[in-house]
Short mmCIF file of C-alpha atoms in Angstrom, two decimals:
data_model
loop_
_atom_site.label_atom_id
_atom_site.label_comp_id
_atom_site.label_asym_id
_atom_site.label_seq_id
_atom_site.Cartn_x
_atom_site.Cartn_y
_atom_site.Cartn_z
CA MET L 1130 -40.90 17.71 -10.23
CA ILE L 1131 -43.19 15.14 -8.46
CA ASN L 1132 -42.13 12.06 -10.23
CA PHE L 1133 -44.87 9.43 -10.98
CA LEU L 1134 -42.15 6.67 -9.52
CA ASN L 1135 -38.72 7.18 -8.79
CA LEU L 1136 -37.09 3.41 -8.69
CA LYS L 1137 -33.88 4.75 -8.00
CA GLN L 1138 -35.23 6.47 -4.74
CA ILE L 1139 -37.21 3.09 -3.76
CA ASN L 1140 -34.27 1.18 -4.05
CA LYS L 1141 -31.82 3.00 -2.54
CA GLN L 1142 -33.69 2.53 0.86
CA TYR L 1143 -32.22 -1.13 0.87
CA ARG L 1144 -28.92 -0.41 -1.19
CA GLU L 1145 -26.67 -2.15 1.36
CA GLU L 1146 -28.66 -5.24 1.54
CA LEU L 1147 -29.06 -5.57 -2.05
CA ILE L 1148 -25.31 -5.04 -2.61
CA GLU L 1149 -24.66 -7.71 -0.14
CA ALA L 1150 -27.32 -9.97 -1.54
CA CYS L 1151 -25.85 -9.41 -5.02
CA THR L 1152 -22.23 -10.15 -3.93
CA ARG L 1153 -23.51 -13.13 -2.33
CA VAL L 1154 -24.55 -14.33 -5.39
CA ILE L 1155 -21.55 -13.58 -7.51
CA ASP L 1156 -19.26 -15.22 -4.77
CA SER L 1157 -21.21 -18.55 -4.86
CA GLY L 1158 -20.45 -18.89 -8.45
CA TRP L 1159 -23.94 -20.42 -8.89
CA TYR L 1160 -26.14 -18.27 -11.08
CA ILE L 1161 -29.26 -20.21 -12.07
CA GLY L 1162 -31.50 -22.48 -10.23
CA GLY L 1163 -29.68 -22.36 -6.91
CA ASN L 1164 -30.31 -21.47 -3.35
CA GLU L 1165 -31.39 -17.95 -3.74
CA LEU L 1166 -34.35 -19.15 -6.20
CA SER L 1167 -35.19 -21.91 -3.77
CA GLU L 1168 -35.20 -19.28 -1.00
CA PHE L 1169 -37.46 -16.94 -2.91
CA GLU L 1170 -39.78 -19.43 -3.98
CA LYS L 1171 -40.29 -20.94 -0.45
CA ASN L 1172 -40.67 -17.42 1.18
CA PHE L 1173 -43.03 -16.14 -1.70
CA ALA L 1174 -45.20 -19.39 -1.36
CA ILE L 1175 -45.29 -18.70 2.30
CA TYR L 1176 -46.32 -14.90 1.89
CA CYS L 1177 -49.14 -16.05 -0.70
CA GLY L 1178 -50.24 -18.75 1.89
CA THR L 1179 -50.00 -21.25 -1.15
CA LYS L 1180 -48.03 -24.45 -1.26
CA TYR L 1181 -45.91 -23.77 -4.44
CA ALA L 1182 -44.02 -20.59 -6.01
CA ILE L 1183 -42.42 -21.12 -9.24
CA GLY L 1184 -40.03 -18.50 -10.40
CA VAL L 1185 -40.30 -17.78 -14.18
CA ALA L 1186 -38.49 -14.95 -16.32
CA ASN L 1187 -41.28 -12.50 -16.31
CA GLY L 1188 -44.93 -11.94 -15.74
CA LEU L 1189 -46.21 -12.80 -19.22
CA ASP L 1190 -44.44 -16.09 -19.27
CA ALA L 1191 -46.15 -16.93 -15.92
CA LEU L 1192 -49.38 -16.63 -17.77
CA ILE L 1193 -48.36 -18.36 -20.70
CA LEU L 1194 -47.05 -21.29 -18.86
CA ILE L 1195 -50.03 -21.95 -16.46
CA ILE L 1196 -52.24 -22.44 -20.14
CA ARG L 1197 -49.60 -24.36 -21.31
CA ALA L 1198 -49.19 -26.57 -18.32
CA TRP L 1199 -52.80 -27.26 -18.25
CA LYS L 1200 -52.74 -28.16 -21.96
CA GLU L 1201 -49.93 -30.78 -21.26
CA LEU L 1202 -52.07 -32.15 -18.30
CA GLY L 1203 -55.26 -32.36 -20.63
CA LYS L 1204 -57.15 -29.60 -18.71
CA LEU L 1205 -57.29 -27.17 -21.66
CA LYS L 1206 -56.95 -27.93 -25.70
CA GLU L 1207 -56.42 -25.48 -28.50
CA GLY L 1208 -59.99 -23.75 -29.48
CA ASP L 1209 -60.91 -23.75 -25.79
CA GLU L 1210 -62.47 -20.28 -24.72
CA ILE L 1211 -61.01 -18.32 -21.69
CA ILE L 1212 -62.97 -15.33 -20.22
CA VAL L 1213 -60.95 -12.48 -19.95
CA PRO L 1214 -61.98 -8.72 -18.96
CA ALA L 1215 -61.81 -6.43 -22.05
CA ASN L 1216 -59.99 -3.43 -19.98
CA THR L 1217 -56.64 -5.39 -19.21
CA TYR L 1218 -53.24 -4.95 -19.96
CA ILE L 1219 -52.58 -6.85 -23.37
CA ALA L 1220 -50.48 -9.38 -21.61
CA SER L 1221 -53.39 -11.27 -20.32
CA MET L 1222 -54.85 -11.86 -23.93
CA LEU L 1223 -51.41 -12.60 -25.42
CA ALA L 1224 -50.98 -15.59 -22.90
CA ILE L 1225 -54.46 -16.92 -24.18
CA THR L 1226 -53.76 -16.69 -27.99
CA ALA L 1227 -50.30 -17.52 -27.48
CA ASN L 1228 -51.41 -21.07 -26.55
CA ASN L 1229 -53.97 -21.15 -29.34
CA LEU L 1230 -57.07 -20.58 -27.28
CA LYS L 1231 -59.69 -18.01 -27.78
CA PRO L 1232 -60.04 -15.20 -25.63
CA ILE L 1233 -63.56 -14.15 -24.83
CA LEU L 1234 -63.77 -10.42 -23.69
CA VAL L 1235 -66.28 -9.02 -21.20
CA GLU L 1236 -67.13 -5.92 -19.50
CA PRO L 1237 -65.72 -4.88 -16.41
CA GLU L 1238 -67.68 -3.30 -13.45
CA SER L 1239 -67.96 0.40 -13.78
CA ASN L 1240 -67.00 1.20 -10.31
CA SER L 1241 -64.07 -1.10 -9.34
CA PHE L 1242 -62.62 -1.57 -13.07
CA ASN L 1243 -62.63 -5.21 -12.47
CA ILE L 1244 -64.08 -8.07 -14.19
CA SER L 1245 -67.84 -8.02 -13.92
CA PRO L 1246 -69.36 -11.27 -12.69
CA SER L 1247 -72.60 -11.11 -14.44
CA SER L 1248 -70.64 -10.55 -17.58
CA ILE L 1249 -68.64 -13.60 -16.77
CA GLU L 1250 -72.02 -15.73 -16.33
CA ALA L 1251 -73.64 -14.04 -19.79
CA ALA L 1252 -70.39 -15.21 -21.58
CA ILE L 1253 -70.20 -18.92 -20.81
CA THR L 1254 -70.33 -21.39 -23.46
CA ASP L 1255 -69.88 -25.27 -23.77
CA LYS L 1256 -66.25 -24.21 -24.81
CA THR L 1257 -65.59 -22.09 -21.89
CA LYS L 1258 -62.91 -23.96 -20.00
CA ALA L 1259 -61.32 -21.09 -17.74
CA ILE L 1260 -61.68 -17.53 -16.14
CA LEU L 1261 -58.62 -15.49 -16.17
CA ALA L 1262 -59.35 -12.63 -13.42
CA VAL L 1263 -57.04 -9.83 -13.17
CA HIS L 1264 -56.80 -7.90 -10.23
CA LEU L 1265 -56.51 -4.36 -11.80
CA TYR L 1266 -54.57 -1.69 -10.13
CA GLY L 1267 -53.85 -3.71 -7.12
CA GLN L 1268 -57.63 -4.68 -6.12
CA LEU L 1269 -58.75 -8.24 -5.86
CA ALA L 1270 -61.59 -8.91 -8.46
CA ASP L 1271 -64.69 -9.93 -6.81
CA MET L 1272 -63.40 -13.72 -6.10
CA LEU L 1273 -65.95 -14.68 -4.06
CA SER L 1274 -68.51 -14.56 -6.89
CA ILE L 1275 -66.08 -15.51 -9.35
CA LYS L 1276 -65.38 -18.87 -7.61
CA THR L 1277 -68.98 -19.61 -7.14
CA ILE L 1278 -69.25 -19.23 -11.14
CA SER L 1279 -66.22 -21.69 -11.57
CA GLU L 1280 -67.69 -24.26 -9.17
CA LYS L 1281 -71.20 -24.01 -10.88
CA HIS L 1282 -69.53 -24.30 -14.56
CA ASN L 1283 -66.54 -26.63 -13.78
CA LEU L 1284 -64.01 -23.90 -14.65
CA LEU L 1285 -60.51 -23.25 -14.25
CA ILE L 1286 -59.39 -19.92 -12.60
CA ILE L 1287 -56.35 -18.24 -13.32
CA GLU L 1288 -55.42 -15.04 -11.40
CA ASP L 1289 -53.53 -12.40 -13.26
CA ALA L 1290 -51.94 -10.98 -9.67
CA ALA L 1291 -48.97 -8.69 -11.74
CA GLN L 1292 -50.52 -5.77 -9.80
CA ALA L 1293 -51.68 -7.18 -6.58
CA HIS L 1294 -48.87 -8.49 -4.48
CA GLY L 1295 -50.32 -8.74 -0.87
CA ALA L 1296 -53.84 -7.72 -1.66
CA ALA L 1297 -56.28 -9.93 0.37
CA LEU L 1298 -59.89 -10.70 0.92
CA ASN L 1299 -61.16 -12.34 3.75
CA GLY L 1300 -57.45 -13.24 5.11
CA ILE L 1301 -56.96 -14.79 1.61
CA LYS L 1302 -53.95 -13.28 -0.29
CA ALA L 1303 -53.86 -12.94 -4.29
CA GLY L 1304 -52.29 -15.68 -5.54
CA ASN L 1305 -54.25 -18.43 -3.50
CA TRP L 1306 -57.67 -17.85 -4.83
CA GLY L 1307 -57.69 -19.60 -8.28
CA ASP L 1308 -56.15 -22.92 -9.64
CA ALA L 1309 -53.17 -20.83 -10.42
CA ALA L 1310 -51.84 -17.36 -10.32
CA ALA L 1311 -49.35 -15.38 -12.51
CA PHE L 1312 -47.15 -12.50 -10.69
CA SER L 1313 -44.86 -9.80 -12.31
CA PHE L 1314 -41.86 -8.31 -10.53
CA TYR L 1315 -41.17 -5.80 -13.27
CA PRO L 1316 -39.11 -3.14 -11.33
CA GLY L 1317 -42.12 -0.79 -11.27
CA LYS L 1318 -44.30 -3.23 -9.50
CA ASN L 1319 -45.14 -3.19 -5.68
CA LEU L 1320 -42.46 -6.20 -5.18
CA GLY L 1321 -40.38 -5.29 -8.01
CA ALA L 1322 -36.87 -6.78 -9.06
CA LEU L 1323 -34.23 -4.84 -10.73
CA GLY L 1324 -34.89 -6.43 -14.02
CA ASP L 1325 -37.54 -8.67 -15.48
CA ALA L 1326 -38.86 -11.48 -12.98
CA GLY L 1327 -42.00 -13.51 -12.55
CA ALA L 1328 -43.66 -16.32 -10.56
CA ILE L 1329 -46.53 -18.71 -10.54
CA THR L 1330 -48.49 -19.96 -7.33
CA THR L 1331 -50.65 -22.68 -6.91
CA ASN L 1332 -51.61 -25.44 -4.57
CA ASP L 1333 -51.74 -28.14 -7.41
CA GLN L 1334 -48.60 -30.24 -6.97
CA LYS L 1335 -49.24 -31.89 -10.59
CA LEU L 1336 -49.38 -28.38 -12.10
CA ALA L 1337 -46.09 -27.40 -10.02
CA ASN L 1338 -44.33 -30.21 -11.40
CA VAL L 1339 -45.23 -29.72 -14.86
CA LEU L 1340 -44.45 -25.88 -14.55
CA THR L 1341 -40.86 -26.35 -13.10
CA ALA L 1342 -39.93 -28.68 -16.22
CA LEU L 1343 -41.76 -26.49 -18.84
CA ARG L 1344 -39.83 -23.27 -17.59
CA ASN L 1345 -36.48 -25.24 -17.83
CA TYR L 1346 -36.67 -26.76 -21.40
CA GLY L 1347 -39.32 -29.03 -20.40
CA SER L 1348 -36.64 -30.77 -18.01
CA HIS L 1349 -36.49 -31.71 -14.41
CA GLU L 1350 -33.24 -33.36 -15.20
CA LYS L 1351 -30.59 -32.10 -17.19
CA TYR L 1352 -30.61 -33.41 -20.65
CA ILE L 1353 -33.71 -35.41 -20.23
CA ASN L 1354 -36.82 -33.55 -21.77
CA ILE L 1355 -40.27 -34.71 -20.88
CA TYR L 1356 -41.76 -31.75 -22.67
CA ALA L 1357 -41.02 -29.49 -25.47
CA GLY L 1358 -40.33 -26.55 -23.03
CA VAL L 1359 -39.03 -22.93 -22.98
CA ASN L 1360 -36.07 -21.09 -21.08
CA SER L 1361 -37.94 -18.94 -18.81
CA ARG L 1362 -36.06 -19.07 -15.30
CA LEU L 1363 -35.76 -16.64 -12.36
CA ASP L 1364 -32.08 -16.19 -12.20
CA GLU L 1365 -30.40 -16.43 -9.06
CA ILE L 1366 -29.38 -12.37 -8.81
CA GLN L 1367 -33.08 -11.27 -9.16
CA ALA L 1368 -34.09 -14.06 -6.62
CA ALA L 1369 -31.90 -12.62 -4.38
CA MET L 1370 -33.10 -8.86 -5.03
CA LEU L 1371 -36.63 -9.97 -4.31
CA ASN L 1372 -35.70 -11.79 -1.14
CA VAL L 1373 -34.42 -8.63 0.26
CA LYS L 1374 -37.43 -6.53 -0.92
CA LEU L 1375 -40.12 -8.90 -0.06
CA LYS L 1376 -39.34 -8.24 3.57
CA TYR L 1377 -40.26 -4.66 3.22
CA LEU L 1378 -43.41 -5.10 0.84
CA ASP L 1379 -46.25 -4.89 3.66
CA SER L 1380 -44.82 -1.68 4.90
CA GLU L 1381 -44.41 -0.23 1.47
CA VAL L 1382 -48.10 -1.29 0.84
CA SER L 1383 -49.18 0.24 4.01
CA HIS L 1384 -47.39 3.93 2.82
CA ARG L 1385 -49.42 3.31 -0.44
CA ARG L 1386 -52.72 2.80 1.54
CA ALA L 1387 -52.16 5.89 3.69
CA ILE L 1388 -51.60 7.94 0.29
CA ALA L 1389 -54.92 6.55 -1.03
CA GLU L 1390 -56.61 7.38 1.80
CA MET L 1391 -55.30 11.14 1.66
CA TYR L 1392 -56.63 11.13 -1.85
CA LEU L 1393 -60.03 9.44 -1.20
CA GLU L 1394 -60.82 11.69 1.68
CA ASN L 1395 -59.51 15.19 0.34
CA ILE L 1396 -60.05 15.35 -3.72
CA LYS L 1397 -63.23 17.00 -3.88
CA ASN L 1398 -63.26 18.11 -7.40
CA PRO L 1399 -66.80 17.35 -8.96
CA LEU L 1400 -64.93 16.62 -12.30
CA ILE L 1401 -63.11 13.84 -10.85
CA LYS L 1402 -64.47 10.10 -10.27
CA LEU L 1403 -62.43 8.49 -7.41
CA PRO L 1404 -61.76 4.84 -7.52
CA ILE L 1405 -64.11 2.42 -5.22
CA LEU L 1406 -63.44 -0.48 -3.25
CA ASN L 1407 -65.02 -3.68 -4.08
CA ILE L 1408 -68.38 -4.00 -2.15
CA ASN L 1409 -67.54 -7.70 -1.07
CA ALA L 1410 -64.55 -6.45 0.64
CA MET L 1411 -64.16 -6.89 4.46
CA SER L 1412 -61.36 -4.73 4.82
CA PHE L 1413 -59.13 -2.25 3.21
CA ASP L 1414 -56.58 -5.05 2.62
CA GLN L 1415 -58.32 -6.06 -0.56
CA HIS L 1416 -56.42 -3.04 -2.56
CA VAL L 1417 -52.68 -2.69 -2.47
CA TRP L 1418 -52.73 0.46 -4.84
CA HIS L 1419 -50.23 -0.54 -7.39
CA LEU L 1420 -51.95 2.18 -8.87
CA PHE L 1421 -54.35 5.24 -7.96
CA VAL L 1422 -56.58 5.52 -10.84
CA ILE L 1423 -59.16 8.32 -11.32
CA LEU L 1424 -61.28 8.98 -14.15
CA CYS L 1425 -62.01 12.39 -15.59
CA GLU L 1426 -63.80 13.36 -19.29
CA LYS L 1427 -61.23 16.17 -19.53
CA ARG L 1428 -58.48 13.61 -19.06
CA ASP L 1429 -55.95 15.21 -21.41
CA GLU L 1430 -56.61 18.71 -20.01
CA LEU L 1431 -56.17 17.43 -16.57
CA GLN L 1432 -52.73 15.74 -17.22
CA LYS L 1433 -51.47 18.89 -18.97
CA PHE L 1434 -52.66 21.00 -16.09
CA LEU L 1435 -50.89 18.91 -13.62
CA GLU L 1436 -47.82 18.55 -15.89
CA ASN L 1437 -47.68 22.29 -15.59
CA LYS L 1438 -47.87 22.26 -11.75
CA GLY L 1439 -44.79 19.95 -11.83
CA ILE L 1440 -46.87 16.45 -11.12
CA GLN L 1441 -46.03 13.95 -13.43
CA THR L 1442 -49.18 11.54 -14.00
CA LEU L 1443 -49.51 8.43 -16.63
CA ILE L 1444 -52.13 6.79 -18.27
CA HIS L 1445 -52.85 3.05 -17.77
CA TYR L 1446 -53.77 2.28 -20.49
CA PRO L 1447 -54.69 4.45 -23.17
CA ILE L 1448 -55.84 1.73 -25.74
CA PRO L 1449 -57.71 -1.34 -24.89
CA PRO L 1450 -56.41 -4.59 -26.14
CA HIS L 1451 -59.55 -5.14 -28.57
CA LYS L 1452 -58.51 -2.01 -30.31
CA GLN L 1453 -54.87 -2.79 -30.65
CA LEU L 1454 -53.59 -3.64 -34.17
CA ALA L 1455 -51.96 -6.63 -32.69
CA TYR L 1456 -55.61 -7.92 -32.60
CA LYS L 1457 -57.05 -6.41 -35.38
CA GLU L 1458 -59.71 -9.18 -36.02
CA LEU L 1459 -61.23 -7.71 -32.88
CA ASN L 1460 -61.00 -4.19 -33.67
CA GLN L 1461 -64.70 -4.15 -34.77
CA LEU L 1462 -65.94 -5.17 -31.21
CA SER L 1463 -67.11 -2.60 -28.91
CA PHE L 1464 -67.11 -2.66 -25.28
CA PRO L 1465 -68.39 0.76 -24.08
CA ILE L 1466 -67.47 0.64 -20.35
CA THR L 1467 -64.16 -0.59 -21.26
CA GLU L 1468 -63.58 2.35 -24.09
CA ARG L 1469 -64.85 4.83 -21.69
CA ILE L 1470 -62.49 3.92 -19.01
CA HIS L 1471 -59.47 4.01 -21.35
CA ASP L 1472 -60.47 7.35 -22.55
CA GLN L 1473 -60.84 8.85 -19.30
CA VAL L 1474 -58.26 7.19 -16.78
CA LEU L 1475 -55.49 8.87 -15.27
CA SER L 1476 -52.89 7.57 -12.66
CA LEU L 1477 -51.84 9.73 -10.04
CA PRO L 1478 -48.47 9.17 -8.26
CA ILE L 1479 -48.51 6.75 -5.24
CA SER L 1480 -45.12 5.22 -4.21
CA PRO L 1481 -43.65 4.05 -0.88
CA THR L 1482 -41.28 7.13 -1.19
CA LEU L 1483 -43.74 9.84 -2.21
CA THR L 1484 -44.12 12.33 0.87
CA PHE L 1485 -47.29 13.62 2.24
CA THR L 1486 -46.36 16.82 1.61
CA ASP L 1487 -46.08 16.15 -2.08
CA VAL L 1488 -49.56 14.31 -1.93
CA GLN L 1489 -50.75 17.40 -0.22
CA LYS L 1490 -49.71 19.38 -3.34
CA ILE L 1491 -51.37 16.94 -5.81
CA ILE L 1492 -54.64 17.03 -3.95
CA GLU L 1493 -54.62 20.73 -3.79
CA SER L 1494 -53.67 21.06 -7.70
CA ILE L 1495 -56.22 18.68 -8.64
CA ASN L 1496 -58.75 20.50 -6.75
CA GLU L 1497 -58.01 23.67 -8.35
CA PHE L 1498 -58.51 22.22 -11.95
CA ILE L 1499 -61.70 23.59 -13.89
#
């Protein structure tokens, strides 16, 4: 069986270093808010090219806390509108509604699957205060156009970079395009912890200062609480794991890109629509291929066909957020491009331990499908 993703195999590559890092934390006697966290925050900020990185418990908390911090700073208030792509994972919307702001859903570009700048422009009202740009599947959204729109209308930009660690455009990496960015280090991400973990990147000192308090019960100093904060801290063990794995992120992404090139060059089945790189990109670096997502009108039949060939595939995502019971008040909305994407998407295996022999078998099997 060709697994979609084998986390055991991925982490086995770094087993000795991970054990050493874990042992170092255990022996230190300091398990929250120590040297490992400080070191990872410094290293990840350098990697993204930002002034600050703030470790938090997970990617959803990262998004929630960015919006919450802007509310504390008076940049957002309840009832404000944030434009968000309709075809995102539900976490992007949960972060908005958790803060009692209003998500304004817009269609993506049909080729890149990322939020459409023209759709953003058309959705702006006097209540619009921010754009939440999701770098879906590992490809940067059209940040050049989005930044132009944000400057024209004086809007904040949040990057949902949960799938885009290391993606770059014109030399600027994900996490350094917006006013703030949220990352997830869920184990299956390109940079994955061995549990839940997340981070926020920003160049705004005031925002970073508020965030470091909010994640820690609203406190910079023990027992002195400036805000009614939360407990969302990236612990020492996960920070230590991430410090190990960050060193190998670029090489793992290089392998993903090599697999993606094989798929793009060799999948010839006319029933399959392959992913397309954003036309504004200057290089292949814009995409880190967290997922390699194809479209097929006979998606379910294709998935079953590949399963019978011993190839595991997944669907990211079968139901768009506006059709979820959690947002039943939005169920009547219609987003044809989004709904077609969700009905047809299929994610092929792409990981740093997938062999080129297995990739060739996947390609041959897809080309056999009729």
